[in-house]
Amino acid sequence: MHYHYLTIEQRETLEKLIRSRIGGGSQLATALERLHQPDYGVCIECGQDIGFVRLQADPSALHCQACARLPVSPKP
């Protein structure tokens, strides 16, 4: 597994975006905390990068575009 490190400029852009939307719920507060972790922007399903454009649209995204499209399987 590899981690794609967002540039400083990208992280600053995302931080400003998250802070401007922070009143929108706890998911954004969690995203702000995760932003400073090395695995922020990495899909929790497949380990691939979550695109910067996707993160701009939804900074709390946990899945890449491909995994977000997969149907959710019920837990046994």
Tab-separated table of N, CA, C and O in Angstrom:
chain	number	residue	atom	x	y	z
A	1	MET	N	0.856	-1.183	0.000
A	1	MET	CA	0.000	0.000	0.000
A	1	MET	C	0.892	1.233	0.000
A	1	MET	O	1.905	1.279	0.674
A	2	HIS	N	0.521	2.201	-0.768
A	2	HIS	CA	1.266	3.451	-0.799
A	2	HIS	C	0.341	4.601	-0.402
A	2	HIS	O	-0.862	4.497	-0.541
A	3	TYR	N	0.939	5.626	0.114
A	3	TYR	CA	0.161	6.811	0.456
A	3	TYR	C	0.558	7.932	-0.477
A	3	TYR	O	1.734	8.195	-0.679
A	4	HIS	N	-0.450	8.538	-1.068
A	4	HIS	CA	-0.217	9.718	-1.894
A	4	HIS	C	-0.280	10.907	-0.949
A	4	HIS	O	-1.278	11.124	-0.291
A	5	TYR	N	0.794	11.605	-0.873
A	5	TYR	CA	0.807	12.755	0.014
A	5	TYR	C	0.301	13.972	-0.734
A	5	TYR	O	0.833	14.314	-1.784
A	6	LEU	N	-0.739	14.573	-0.200
A	6	LEU	CA	-1.259	15.804	-0.788
A	6	LEU	C	-0.221	16.899	-0.605
A	6	LEU	O	0.500	16.924	0.391
A	7	THR	N	-0.165	17.808	-1.541
A	7	THR	CA	0.768	18.919	-1.402
A	7	THR	C	0.315	19.825	-0.259
A	7	THR	O	-0.848	19.773	0.170
A	8	ILE	N	1.197	20.652	0.204
A	8	ILE	CA	0.857	21.603	1.260
A	8	ILE	C	-0.281	22.506	0.793
A	8	ILE	O	-1.217	22.775	1.546
A	9	GLU	N	-0.203	22.926	-0.455
A	9	GLU	CA	-1.243	23.807	-1.006
A	9	GLU	C	-2.597	23.092	-1.037
A	9	GLU	O	-3.626	23.682	-0.717
A	10	GLN	N	-2.601	21.816	-1.425
A	10	GLN	CA	-3.853	21.059	-1.459
A	10	GLN	C	-4.423	20.895	-0.053
A	10	GLN	O	-5.617	21.052	0.163
A	11	ARG	N	-3.572	20.582	0.900
A	11	ARG	CA	-4.037	20.441	2.293
A	11	ARG	C	-4.593	21.761	2.816
A	11	ARG	O	-5.608	21.780	3.498
A	12	GLU	N	-3.925	22.873	2.499
A	12	GLU	CA	-4.418	24.186	2.935
A	12	GLU	C	-5.772	24.492	2.303
A	12	GLU	O	-6.675	24.993	2.973
A	13	THR	N	-5.903	24.179	1.020
A	13	THR	CA	-7.175	24.394	0.327
A	13	THR	C	-8.280	23.577	0.980
A	13	THR	O	-9.375	24.086	1.245
A	14	LEU	N	-7.994	22.305	1.248
A	14	LEU	CA	-8.994	21.442	1.869
A	14	LEU	C	-9.319	21.897	3.292
A	14	LEU	O	-10.475	21.858	3.713
A	15	GLU	N	-8.311	22.344	4.027
A	15	GLU	CA	-8.570	22.814	5.389
A	15	GLU	C	-9.493	24.030	5.375
A	15	GLU	O	-10.447	24.109	6.156
A	16	LYS	N	-9.242	24.968	4.477
A	16	LYS	CA	-10.114	26.148	4.368
A	16	LYS	C	-11.530	25.735	3.989
A	16	LYS	O	-12.510	26.250	4.535
A	17	LEU	N	-11.636	24.807	3.062
A	17	LEU	CA	-12.939	24.320	2.617
A	17	LEU	C	-13.692	23.647	3.769
A	17	LEU	O	-14.869	23.924	4.005
A	18	ILE	N	-12.999	22.782	4.488
A	18	ILE	CA	-13.632	22.086	5.613
A	18	ILE	C	-14.067	23.087	6.675
A	18	ILE	O	-15.187	23.030	7.177
A	19	ARG	N	-13.188	24.017	7.015
A	19	ARG	CA	-13.533	25.005	8.045
A	19	ARG	C	-14.731	25.863	7.628
A	19	ARG	O	-15.541	26.236	8.453
A	20	SER	N	-14.856	26.144	6.335
A	20	SER	CA	-15.981	26.952	5.867
A	20	SER	C	-17.298	26.178	5.935
A	20	SER	O	-18.364	26.771	5.997
A	21	ARG	N	-17.210	24.854	5.933
A	21	ARG	CA	-18.410	24.008	5.980
A	21	ARG	C	-18.610	23.314	7.321
A	21	ARG	O	-19.515	22.499	7.454
A	22	ILE	N	-17.778	23.595	8.302
A	22	ILE	CA	-17.738	22.835	9.546
A	22	ILE	C	-19.085	22.777	10.273
A	22	ILE	O	-19.367	21.812	10.950
A	23	GLY	N	-19.934	23.770	10.087
A	23	GLY	CA	-21.248	23.739	10.714
A	23	GLY	C	-22.141	22.657	10.150
A	23	GLY	O	-23.207	22.381	10.680
A	24	GLY	N	-21.700	21.996	9.087
A	24	GLY	CA	-22.494	20.986	8.410
A	24	GLY	C	-22.556	19.642	9.090
A	24	GLY	O	-23.260	18.764	8.631
A	25	GLY	N	-21.826	19.435	10.166
A	25	GLY	CA	-21.935	18.173	10.881
A	25	GLY	C	-20.608	17.628	11.356
A	25	GLY	O	-19.540	18.150	11.048
A	26	SER	N	-20.719	16.560	12.110
A	26	SER	CA	-19.545	15.970	12.746
A	26	SER	C	-18.614	15.292	11.739
A	26	SER	O	-17.428	15.137	12.012
A	27	GLN	N	-19.124	14.876	10.572
A	27	GLN	CA	-18.259	14.258	9.571
A	27	GLN	C	-17.172	15.231	9.123
A	27	GLN	O	-16.043	14.833	8.886
A	28	LEU	N	-17.514	16.503	9.023
A	28	LEU	CA	-16.519	17.487	8.611
A	28	LEU	C	-15.509	17.747	9.724
A	28	LEU	O	-14.326	17.945	9.448
A	29	ALA	N	-15.959	17.730	10.972
A	29	ALA	CA	-15.028	17.892	12.090
A	29	ALA	C	-14.044	16.724	12.106
A	29	ALA	O	-12.842	16.910	12.320
A	30	THR	N	-14.534	15.531	11.840
A	30	THR	CA	-13.671	14.355	11.766
A	30	THR	C	-12.717	14.472	10.587
A	30	THR	O	-11.539	14.128	10.695
A	31	ALA	N	-13.204	14.969	9.462
A	31	ALA	CA	-12.356	15.158	8.285
A	31	ALA	C	-11.232	16.143	8.588
A	31	ALA	O	-10.097	15.943	8.149
A	32	LEU	N	-11.531	17.175	9.345
A	32	LEU	CA	-10.508	18.159	9.703
A	32	LEU	C	-9.416	17.496	10.542
A	32	LEU	O	-8.228	17.739	10.344
A	33	GLU	N	-9.807	16.617	11.456
A	33	GLU	CA	-8.823	15.887	12.260
A	33	GLU	C	-8.001	14.950	11.376
A	33	GLU	O	-6.786	14.856	11.519
A	34	ARG	N	-8.674	14.248	10.452
A	34	ARG	CA	-8.003	13.282	9.590
A	34	ARG	C	-7.083	13.954	8.587
A	34	ARG	O	-6.116	13.343	8.121
A	35	LEU	N	-7.381	15.192	8.226
A	35	LEU	CA	-6.603	15.908	7.219
A	35	LEU	C	-5.111	15.895	7.530
A	35	LEU	O	-4.278	15.851	6.632
A	36	HIS	N	-4.768	15.877	8.775
A	36	HIS	CA	-3.367	15.940	9.175
A	36	HIS	C	-2.737	14.569	9.387
A	36	HIS	O	-1.596	14.479	9.823
A	37	GLN	N	-3.477	13.521	9.060
A	37	GLN	CA	-2.950	12.162	9.149
A	37	GLN	C	-2.386	11.762	7.777
A	37	GLN	O	-2.898	12.186	6.746
A	38	PRO	N	-1.350	10.927	7.775
A	38	PRO	CA	-0.736	10.570	6.487
A	38	PRO	C	-1.648	9.780	5.559
A	38	PRO	O	-1.458	9.802	4.351
A	39	ASP	N	-2.671	9.123	6.111
A	39	ASP	CA	-3.546	8.325	5.254
A	39	ASP	C	-4.810	9.069	4.825
A	39	ASP	O	-5.690	8.477	4.205
A	40	TYR	N	-4.901	10.365	5.120
A	40	TYR	CA	-6.034	11.146	4.627
A	40	TYR	C	-5.946	11.180	3.106
A	40	TYR	O	-4.892	11.398	2.527
A	41	GLY	N	-7.054	10.942	2.449
A	41	GLY	CA	-7.073	10.943	0.993
A	41	GLY	C	-6.783	9.582	0.395
A	41	GLY	O	-6.598	9.452	-0.807
A	42	VAL	N	-6.752	8.554	1.259
A	42	VAL	CA	-6.531	7.183	0.815
A	42	VAL	C	-7.802	6.394	1.091
A	42	VAL	O	-8.351	6.437	2.197
A	43	CYS	N	-8.284	5.672	0.095
A	43	CYS	CA	-9.518	4.893	0.204
A	43	CYS	C	-9.376	3.819	1.282
A	43	CYS	O	-8.398	3.067	1.293
A	44	ILE	N	-10.349	3.757	2.182
A	44	ILE	CA	-10.300	2.761	3.247
A	44	ILE	C	-10.649	1.358	2.745
A	44	ILE	O	-10.406	0.378	3.438
A	45	GLU	N	-11.173	1.263	1.538
A	45	GLU	CA	-11.555	-0.031	0.969
A	45	GLU	C	-10.403	-0.666	0.189
A	45	GLU	O	-10.028	-1.795	0.438
A	46	CYS	N	-9.832	0.085	-0.748
A	46	CYS	CA	-8.826	-0.497	-1.649
A	46	CYS	C	-7.417	0.061	-1.451
A	46	CYS	O	-6.466	-0.463	-2.007
A	47	GLY	N	-7.282	1.160	-0.704
A	47	GLY	CA	-5.963	1.737	-0.467
A	47	GLY	C	-5.465	2.654	-1.564
A	47	GLY	O	-4.343	3.150	-1.493
A	48	GLN	N	-6.282	2.904	-2.578
A	48	GLN	CA	-5.890	3.807	-3.658
A	48	GLN	C	-6.187	5.255	-3.248
A	48	GLN	O	-6.963	5.514	-2.341
A	49	ASP	N	-5.565	6.162	-3.968
A	49	ASP	CA	-5.772	7.583	-3.685
A	49	ASP	C	-7.212	7.996	-3.972
A	49	ASP	O	-7.817	7.536	-4.933
A	50	ILE	N	-7.719	8.862	-3.133
A	50	ILE	CA	-8.991	9.527	-3.400
A	50	ILE	C	-8.607	10.815	-4.114
A	50	ILE	O	-7.801	11.587	-3.599
A	51	GLY	N	-9.129	11.037	-5.275
A	51	GLY	CA	-8.743	12.200	-6.070
A	51	GLY	C	-8.990	13.526	-5.354
A	51	GLY	O	-9.948	13.672	-4.597
A	52	PHE	N	-8.110	14.485	-5.599
A	52	PHE	CA	-8.222	15.802	-4.977
A	52	PHE	C	-9.555	16.458	-5.314
A	52	PHE	O	-10.190	17.057	-4.454
A	53	VAL	N	-10.007	16.302	-6.552
A	53	VAL	CA	-11.288	16.889	-6.952
A	53	VAL	C	-12.420	16.281	-6.128
A	53	VAL	O	-13.324	16.979	-5.682
A	54	ARG	N	-12.367	14.973	-5.913
A	54	ARG	CA	-13.385	14.305	-5.072
A	54	ARG	C	-13.320	14.824	-3.639
A	54	ARG	O	-14.347	15.060	-3.010
A	55	LEU	N	-12.128	15.002	-3.108
A	55	LEU	CA	-11.988	15.523	-1.749
A	55	LEU	C	-12.495	16.955	-1.646
A	55	LEU	O	-13.036	17.346	-0.618
A	56	GLN	N	-12.321	17.729	-2.701
A	56	GLN	CA	-12.861	19.088	-2.698
A	56	GLN	C	-14.382	19.042	-2.655
A	56	GLN	O	-15.000	19.848	-1.974
A	57	ALA	N	-14.974	18.114	-3.385
A	57	ALA	CA	-16.427	17.989	-3.407
A	57	ALA	C	-16.948	17.440	-2.087
A	57	ALA	O	-18.008	17.851	-1.616
A	58	ASP	N	-16.204	16.516	-1.487
A	58	ASP	CA	-16.612	15.905	-0.219
A	58	ASP	C	-15.371	15.613	0.613
A	58	ASP	O	-14.791	14.530	0.520
A	59	PRO	N	-14.933	16.574	1.439
A	59	PRO	CA	-13.714	16.389	2.228
A	59	PRO	C	-13.786	15.232	3.222
A	59	PRO	O	-12.769	14.766	3.707
A	60	SER	N	-14.995	14.751	3.504
A	60	SER	CA	-15.130	13.637	4.440
A	60	SER	C	-15.148	12.287	3.722
A	60	SER	O	-15.353	11.248	4.359
A	61	ALA	N	-14.907	12.282	2.405
A	61	ALA	CA	-14.932	11.039	1.630
A	61	ALA	C	-13.914	10.044	2.178
A	61	ALA	O	-12.770	10.390	2.441
A	62	LEU	N	-14.364	8.806	2.329
A	62	LEU	CA	-13.489	7.736	2.802
A	62	LEU	C	-13.165	6.740	1.701
A	62	LEU	O	-12.322	5.863	1.889
A	63	HIS	N	-13.863	6.865	0.563
A	63	HIS	CA	-13.689	5.920	-0.536
A	63	HIS	C	-13.312	6.655	-1.818
A	63	HIS	O	-13.782	7.764	-2.064
A	64	CYS	N	-12.520	5.978	-2.640
A	64	CYS	CA	-12.215	6.508	-3.970
A	64	CYS	C	-13.480	6.424	-4.819
A	64	CYS	O	-14.474	5.815	-4.418
A	65	GLN	N	-13.441	7.007	-5.992
A	65	GLN	CA	-14.610	7.036	-6.867
A	65	GLN	C	-15.088	5.625	-7.195
A	65	GLN	O	-16.280	5.348	-7.177
A	66	ALA	N	-14.160	4.719	-7.494
A	66	ALA	CA	-14.532	3.351	-7.878
A	66	ALA	C	-15.213	2.616	-6.720
A	66	ALA	O	-16.248	1.979	-6.913
A	67	CYS	N	-14.649	2.686	-5.534
A	67	CYS	CA	-15.225	1.969	-4.388
A	67	CYS	C	-16.531	2.602	-3.928
A	67	CYS	O	-17.407	1.907	-3.413
A	68	ALA	N	-16.683	3.893	-4.114
A	68	ALA	CA	-17.920	4.570	-3.726
A	68	ALA	C	-19.089	4.092	-4.573
A	68	ALA	O	-20.238	4.141	-4.139
A	69	ARG	N	-18.805	3.598	-5.757
A	69	ARG	CA	-19.855	3.116	-6.658
A	69	ARG	C	-20.265	1.679	-6.364
A	69	ARG	O	-21.277	1.223	-6.857
A	70	LEU	N	-19.451	0.955	-5.598
A	70	LEU	CA	-19.756	-0.445	-5.314
A	70	LEU	C	-20.958	-0.540	-4.384
A	70	LEU	O	-21.101	0.262	-3.455
A	71	PRO	N	-21.815	-1.534	-4.612
A	71	PRO	CA	-22.954	-1.692	-3.701
A	71	PRO	C	-22.446	-2.112	-2.318
A	71	PRO	O	-21.458	-2.816	-2.200
A	72	VAL	N	-23.133	-1.638	-1.308
A	72	VAL	CA	-22.767	-1.972	0.071
A	72	VAL	C	-23.320	-3.358	0.373
A	72	VAL	O	-24.517	-3.601	0.223
A	73	SER	N	-22.446	-4.263	0.777
A	73	SER	CA	-22.915	-5.603	1.109
A	73	SER	C	-23.332	-5.642	2.571
A	73	SER	O	-22.681	-5.047	3.430
A	74	PRO	N	-24.438	-6.329	2.867
A	74	PRO	CA	-24.918	-6.392	4.248
A	74	PRO	C	-23.931	-7.141	5.134
A	74	PRO	O	-23.302	-8.097	4.693
A	75	LYS	N	-23.816	-6.684	6.366
A	75	LYS	CA	-22.930	-7.340	7.338
A	75	LYS	C	-23.631	-8.588	7.860
A	75	LYS	O	-24.812	-8.566	8.143
A	76	PRO	N	-22.886	-9.711	7.969
A	76	PRO	CA	-23.513	-10.930	8.492
A	76	PRO	C	-23.831	-10.835	9.953
A	76	PRO	O	-23.329	-10.118	10.706
